[in-house]
mmCIF file of C-alpha atoms in Angstrom:
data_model
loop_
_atom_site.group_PDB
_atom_site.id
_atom_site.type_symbol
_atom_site.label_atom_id
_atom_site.label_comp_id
_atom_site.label_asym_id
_atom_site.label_seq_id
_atom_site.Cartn_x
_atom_site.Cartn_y
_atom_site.Cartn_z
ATOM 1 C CA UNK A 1 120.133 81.896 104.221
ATOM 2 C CA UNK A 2 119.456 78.373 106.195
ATOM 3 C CA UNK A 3 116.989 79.106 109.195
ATOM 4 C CA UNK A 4 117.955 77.637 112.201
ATOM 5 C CA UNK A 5 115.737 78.346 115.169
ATOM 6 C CA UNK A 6 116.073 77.215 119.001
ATOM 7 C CA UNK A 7 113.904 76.987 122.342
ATOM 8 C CA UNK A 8 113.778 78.241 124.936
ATOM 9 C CA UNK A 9 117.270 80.695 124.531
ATOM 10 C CA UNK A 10 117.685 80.825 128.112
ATOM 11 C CA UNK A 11 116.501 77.616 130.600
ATOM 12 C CA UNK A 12 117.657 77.643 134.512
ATOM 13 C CA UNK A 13 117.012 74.055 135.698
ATOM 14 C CA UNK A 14 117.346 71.872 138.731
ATOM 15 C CA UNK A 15 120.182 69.149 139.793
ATOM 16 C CA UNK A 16 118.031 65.830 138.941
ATOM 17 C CA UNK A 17 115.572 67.670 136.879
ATOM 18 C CA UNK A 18 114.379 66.862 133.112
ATOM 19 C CA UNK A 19 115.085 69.595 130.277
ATOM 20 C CA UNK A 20 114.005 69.310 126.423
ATOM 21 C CA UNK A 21 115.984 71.954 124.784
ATOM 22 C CA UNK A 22 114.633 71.941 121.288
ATOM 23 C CA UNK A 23 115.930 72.939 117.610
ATOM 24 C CA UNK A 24 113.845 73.754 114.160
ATOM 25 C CA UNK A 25 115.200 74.525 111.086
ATOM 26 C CA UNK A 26 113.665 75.017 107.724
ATOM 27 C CA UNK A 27 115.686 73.976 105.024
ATOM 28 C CA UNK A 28 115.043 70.540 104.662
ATOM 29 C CA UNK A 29 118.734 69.427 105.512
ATOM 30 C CA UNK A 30 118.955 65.860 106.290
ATOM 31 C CA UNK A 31 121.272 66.591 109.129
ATOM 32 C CA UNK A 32 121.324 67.798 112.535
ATOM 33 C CA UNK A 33 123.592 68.408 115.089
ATOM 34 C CA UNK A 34 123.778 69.235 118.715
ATOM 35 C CA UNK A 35 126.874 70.919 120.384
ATOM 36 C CA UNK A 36 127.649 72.507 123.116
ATOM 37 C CA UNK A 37 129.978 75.379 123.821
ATOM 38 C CA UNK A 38 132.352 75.448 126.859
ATOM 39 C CA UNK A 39 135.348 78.179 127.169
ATOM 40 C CA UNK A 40 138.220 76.498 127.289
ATOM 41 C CA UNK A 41 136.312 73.670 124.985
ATOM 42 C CA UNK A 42 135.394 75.176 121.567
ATOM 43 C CA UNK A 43 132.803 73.276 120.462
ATOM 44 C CA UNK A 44 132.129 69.433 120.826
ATOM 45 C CA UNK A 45 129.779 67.433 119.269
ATOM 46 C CA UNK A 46 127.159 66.027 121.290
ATOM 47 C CA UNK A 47 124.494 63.706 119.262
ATOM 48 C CA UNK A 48 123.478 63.973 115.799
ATOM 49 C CA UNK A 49 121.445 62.517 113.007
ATOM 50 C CA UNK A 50 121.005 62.000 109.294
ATOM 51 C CA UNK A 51 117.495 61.994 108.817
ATOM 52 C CA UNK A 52 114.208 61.293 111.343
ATOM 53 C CA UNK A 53 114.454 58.851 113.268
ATOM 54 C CA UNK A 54 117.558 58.297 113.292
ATOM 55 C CA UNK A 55 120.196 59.692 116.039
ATOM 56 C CA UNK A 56 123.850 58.589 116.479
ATOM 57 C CA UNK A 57 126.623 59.298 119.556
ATOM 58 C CA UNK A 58 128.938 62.256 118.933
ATOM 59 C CA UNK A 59 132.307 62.855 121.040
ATOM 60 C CA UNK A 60 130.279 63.477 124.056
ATOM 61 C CA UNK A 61 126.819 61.788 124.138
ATOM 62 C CA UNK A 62 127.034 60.478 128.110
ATOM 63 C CA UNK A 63 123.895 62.104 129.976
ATOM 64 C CA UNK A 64 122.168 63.182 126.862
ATOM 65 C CA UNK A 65 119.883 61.553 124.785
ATOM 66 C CA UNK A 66 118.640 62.784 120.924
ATOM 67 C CA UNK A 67 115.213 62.732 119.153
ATOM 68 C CA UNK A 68 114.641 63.340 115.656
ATOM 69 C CA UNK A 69 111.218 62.699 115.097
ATOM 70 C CA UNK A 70 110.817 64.751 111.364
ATOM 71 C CA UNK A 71 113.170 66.517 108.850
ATOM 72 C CA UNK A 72 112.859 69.961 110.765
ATOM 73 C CA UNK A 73 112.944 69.343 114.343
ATOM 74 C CA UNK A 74 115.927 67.880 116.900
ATOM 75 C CA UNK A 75 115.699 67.531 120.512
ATOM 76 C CA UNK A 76 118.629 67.041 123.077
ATOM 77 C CA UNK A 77 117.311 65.873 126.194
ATOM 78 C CA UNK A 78 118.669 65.839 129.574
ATOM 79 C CA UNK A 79 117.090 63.180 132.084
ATOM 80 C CA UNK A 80 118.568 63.949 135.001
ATOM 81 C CA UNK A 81 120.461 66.818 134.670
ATOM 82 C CA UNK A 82 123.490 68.020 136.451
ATOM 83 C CA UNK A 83 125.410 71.449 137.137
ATOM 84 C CA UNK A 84 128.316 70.265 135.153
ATOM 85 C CA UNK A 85 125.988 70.063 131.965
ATOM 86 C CA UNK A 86 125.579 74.249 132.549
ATOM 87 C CA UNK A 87 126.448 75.422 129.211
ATOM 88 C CA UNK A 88 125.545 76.563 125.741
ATOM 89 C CA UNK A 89 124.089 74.497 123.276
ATOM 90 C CA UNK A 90 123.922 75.533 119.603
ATOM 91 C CA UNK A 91 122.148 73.130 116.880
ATOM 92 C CA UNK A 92 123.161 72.809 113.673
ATOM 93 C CA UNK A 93 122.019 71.608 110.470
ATOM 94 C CA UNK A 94 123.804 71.143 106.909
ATOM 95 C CA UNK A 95 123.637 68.594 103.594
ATOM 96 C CA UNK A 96 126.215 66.347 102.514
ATOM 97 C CA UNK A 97 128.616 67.307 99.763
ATOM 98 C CA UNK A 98 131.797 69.444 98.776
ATOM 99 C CA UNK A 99 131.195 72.939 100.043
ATOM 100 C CA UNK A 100 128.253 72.091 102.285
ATOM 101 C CA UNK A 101 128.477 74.076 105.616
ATOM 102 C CA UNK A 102 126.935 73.887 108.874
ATOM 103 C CA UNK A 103 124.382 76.489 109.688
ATOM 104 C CA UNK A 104 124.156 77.206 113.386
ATOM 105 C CA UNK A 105 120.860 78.281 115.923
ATOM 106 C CA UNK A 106 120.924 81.050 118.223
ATOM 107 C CA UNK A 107 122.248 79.093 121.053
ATOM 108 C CA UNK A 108 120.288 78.164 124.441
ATOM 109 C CA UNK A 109 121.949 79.077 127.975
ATOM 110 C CA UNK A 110 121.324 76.465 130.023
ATOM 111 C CA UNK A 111 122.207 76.865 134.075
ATOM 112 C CA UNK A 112 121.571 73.542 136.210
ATOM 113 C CA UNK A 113 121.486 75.324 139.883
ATOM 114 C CA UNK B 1 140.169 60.316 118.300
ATOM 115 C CA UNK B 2 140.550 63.169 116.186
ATOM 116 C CA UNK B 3 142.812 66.708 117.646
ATOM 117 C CA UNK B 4 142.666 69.661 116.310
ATOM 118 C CA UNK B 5 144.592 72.230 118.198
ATOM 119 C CA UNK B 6 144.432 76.127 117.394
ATOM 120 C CA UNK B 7 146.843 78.689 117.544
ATOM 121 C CA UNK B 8 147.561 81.524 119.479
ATOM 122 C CA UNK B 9 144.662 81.154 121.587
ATOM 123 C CA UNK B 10 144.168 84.838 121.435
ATOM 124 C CA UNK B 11 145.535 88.018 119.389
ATOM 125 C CA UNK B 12 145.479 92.050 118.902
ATOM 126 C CA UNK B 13 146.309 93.024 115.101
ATOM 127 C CA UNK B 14 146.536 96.750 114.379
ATOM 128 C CA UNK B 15 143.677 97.756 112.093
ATOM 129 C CA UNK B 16 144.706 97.337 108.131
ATOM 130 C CA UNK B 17 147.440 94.990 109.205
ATOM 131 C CA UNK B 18 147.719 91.050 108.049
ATOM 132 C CA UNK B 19 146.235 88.240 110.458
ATOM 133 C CA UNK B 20 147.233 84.405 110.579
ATOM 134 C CA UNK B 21 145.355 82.563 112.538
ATOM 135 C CA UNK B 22 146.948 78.440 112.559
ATOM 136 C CA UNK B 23 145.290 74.818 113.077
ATOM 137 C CA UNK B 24 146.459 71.739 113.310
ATOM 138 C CA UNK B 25 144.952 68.426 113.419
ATOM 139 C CA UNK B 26 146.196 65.083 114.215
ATOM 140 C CA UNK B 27 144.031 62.485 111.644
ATOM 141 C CA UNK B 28 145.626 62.473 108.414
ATOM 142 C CA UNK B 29 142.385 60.960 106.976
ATOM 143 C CA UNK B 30 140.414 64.028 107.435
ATOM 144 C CA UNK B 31 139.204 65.542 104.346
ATOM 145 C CA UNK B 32 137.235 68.448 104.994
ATOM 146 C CA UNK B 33 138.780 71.830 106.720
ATOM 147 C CA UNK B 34 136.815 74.954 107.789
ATOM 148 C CA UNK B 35 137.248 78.138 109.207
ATOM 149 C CA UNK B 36 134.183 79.812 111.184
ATOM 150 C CA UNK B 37 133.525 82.658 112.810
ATOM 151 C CA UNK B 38 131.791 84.004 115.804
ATOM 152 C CA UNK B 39 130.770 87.185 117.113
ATOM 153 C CA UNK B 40 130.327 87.796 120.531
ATOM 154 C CA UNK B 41 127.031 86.466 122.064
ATOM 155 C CA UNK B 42 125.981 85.023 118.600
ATOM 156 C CA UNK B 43 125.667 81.813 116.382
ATOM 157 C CA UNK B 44 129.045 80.421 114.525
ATOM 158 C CA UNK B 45 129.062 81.242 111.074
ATOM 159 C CA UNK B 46 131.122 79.639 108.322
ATOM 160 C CA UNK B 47 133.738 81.499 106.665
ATOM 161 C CA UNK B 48 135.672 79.433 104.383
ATOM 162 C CA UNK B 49 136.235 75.636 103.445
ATOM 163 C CA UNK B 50 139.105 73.723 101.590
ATOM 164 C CA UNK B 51 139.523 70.257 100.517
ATOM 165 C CA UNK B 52 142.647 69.672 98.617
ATOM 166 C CA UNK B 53 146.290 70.935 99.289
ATOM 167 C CA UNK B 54 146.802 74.566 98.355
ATOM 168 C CA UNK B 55 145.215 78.184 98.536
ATOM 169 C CA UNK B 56 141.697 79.209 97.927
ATOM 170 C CA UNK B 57 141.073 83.131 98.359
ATOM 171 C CA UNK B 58 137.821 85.034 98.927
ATOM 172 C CA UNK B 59 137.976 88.596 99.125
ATOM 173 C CA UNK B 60 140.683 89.833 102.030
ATOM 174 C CA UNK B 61 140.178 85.963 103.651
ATOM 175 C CA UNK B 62 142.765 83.186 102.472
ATOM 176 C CA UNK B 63 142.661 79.731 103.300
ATOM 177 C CA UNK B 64 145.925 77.418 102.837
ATOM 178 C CA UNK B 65 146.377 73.660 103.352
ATOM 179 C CA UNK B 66 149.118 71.345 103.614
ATOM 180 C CA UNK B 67 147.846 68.062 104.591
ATOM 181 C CA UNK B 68 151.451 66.305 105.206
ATOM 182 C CA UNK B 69 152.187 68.987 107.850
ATOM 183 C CA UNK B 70 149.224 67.946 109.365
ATOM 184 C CA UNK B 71 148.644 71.916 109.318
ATOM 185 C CA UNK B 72 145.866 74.355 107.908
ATOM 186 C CA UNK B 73 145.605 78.268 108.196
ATOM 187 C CA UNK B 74 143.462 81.404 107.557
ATOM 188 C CA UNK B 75 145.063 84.642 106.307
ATOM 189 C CA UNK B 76 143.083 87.692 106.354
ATOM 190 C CA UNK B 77 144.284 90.777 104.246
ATOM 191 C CA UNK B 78 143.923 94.347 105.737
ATOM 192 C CA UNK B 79 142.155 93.781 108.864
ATOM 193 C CA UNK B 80 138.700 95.378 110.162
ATOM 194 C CA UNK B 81 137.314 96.251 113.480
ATOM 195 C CA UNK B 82 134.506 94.110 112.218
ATOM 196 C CA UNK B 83 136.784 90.970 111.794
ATOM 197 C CA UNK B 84 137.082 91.086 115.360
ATOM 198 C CA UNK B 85 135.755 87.720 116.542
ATOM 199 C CA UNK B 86 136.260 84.285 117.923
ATOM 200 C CA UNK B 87 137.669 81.980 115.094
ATOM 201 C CA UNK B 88 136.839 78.258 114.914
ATOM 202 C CA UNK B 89 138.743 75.638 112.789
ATOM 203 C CA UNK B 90 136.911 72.663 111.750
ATOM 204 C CA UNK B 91 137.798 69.433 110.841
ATOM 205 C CA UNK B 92 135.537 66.494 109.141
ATOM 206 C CA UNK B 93 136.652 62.793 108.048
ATOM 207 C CA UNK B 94 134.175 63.067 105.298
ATOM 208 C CA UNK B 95 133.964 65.174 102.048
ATOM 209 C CA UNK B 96 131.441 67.957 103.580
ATOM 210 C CA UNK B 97 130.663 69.801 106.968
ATOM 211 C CA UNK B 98 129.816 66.587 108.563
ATOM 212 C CA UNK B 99 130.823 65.633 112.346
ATOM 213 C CA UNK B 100 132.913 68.497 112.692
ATOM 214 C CA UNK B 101 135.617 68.218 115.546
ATOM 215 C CA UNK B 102 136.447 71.976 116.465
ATOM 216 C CA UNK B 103 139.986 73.613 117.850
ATOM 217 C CA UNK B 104 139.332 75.723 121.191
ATOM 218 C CA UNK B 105 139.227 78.954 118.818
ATOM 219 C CA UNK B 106 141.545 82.107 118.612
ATOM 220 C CA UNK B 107 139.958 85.477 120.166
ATOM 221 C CA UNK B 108 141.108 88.105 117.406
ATOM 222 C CA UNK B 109 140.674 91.825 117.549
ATOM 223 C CA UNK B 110 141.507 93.947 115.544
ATOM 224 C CA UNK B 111 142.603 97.557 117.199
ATOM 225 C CA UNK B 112 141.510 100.879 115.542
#
């Protein structure tokens, strides 16, 4: 089973502040994803990337940036974040091919106060 | 850009009763269709994928497609208390699980 692992699970940050939310996984999948989970939403695609370094714009990239700086680890990062951006963020990470899946992290609860 | 809209948004099946859960998306490109599922407080997991027109089964789940309608579905036979979940269709323009665009999910349980 793919290993997806994510830090911290739980992050309460301030309006204007920076926050790294980070994402390992150990199956040497050349892609990553970042999403975020709103009810009401379902999932949307934030940023994601096809090997390290390399990151490209999903359906909702504005206020988030991506790092990819090796095969196993993906950062979203918030500059200046805001209380709108309150949500939960699940990585991702998968192959290419017929009957390739997506294997998702834990999830992070993030609260901008 | 790519819609993928999920129906009902929420439903109570009696335990060992049928389920159909419906999604439809709008890009008739789109060549990659998944069901996932999600348990309350945890990670999505994926349940099922299709590619071409038609049925696949696995076990009690059954996935159907019919790309002209625009339309896919998940069928589950005989119903659990543990199928009781959040369901999440999945949509890709490319031949695998890549830049998924996911419906707002259907909130299933399944009553004892």
């Amino acid at each position: 089973e793919a290993a997806v692992t994510q830090s911290p699970r739980n992050k309460v940050a301030v309006t204007g502040g920076k926050v790294t939310l980070s994402c390992n996984q150990t199956n040497n999948h050349n892609n990553m994803y970042w999403y975020r989970q709103d009810t009401g939403h379902g999932l949307r695609l934030i940023h994601y990337s096809y090997g390290a370094g390399s990151t490209e714009k999903g359906d909702i990239p504005d206020g988030y940036k991506a790092s990819r700086p090796s095969q196993e680890n993906f950062s979203l990062i918030l500059e200046l974040a805001t209380p709108s951006q309150t949500s939960v963020y699940f990585c991702a990470s998968g192959d290419r091919g017929n009957y390739a899946e997506q294997f998702f992290g834990p999830g992070t609860r993030l609260t901008v106060l | 850009q790519q819609k993928v809209q999920q129906s009902p948004e929420s439903l109570i099946v009696p335990e060992g009763a049928m389920t159909s859960l419906n999604c439809t998306f709008s890009d008739s490109a789109s060549q990659y269709f998944a069901w996932y599922r999600q348990h309350s407080g945890k990670a999505p997991k994926a349940l099922m994928s299709i590619f071409s027109n038609g049925e696949k089964e696995e076990g009690r789940f059954t996935i159907h497609l019919n790309k002209a309608s625009l339309h896919f579905s998940l069928h589950i036979r005989d119903s659990q208390p543990s199928d009781s979940a959040l369901y999440l269709c999945a949509v890709s323009p490319t031949e695998g699980a890549d830049r998924l665009t996911f419906g707002k999910g259907t909130q299933l349980i399944i009553q004892p």
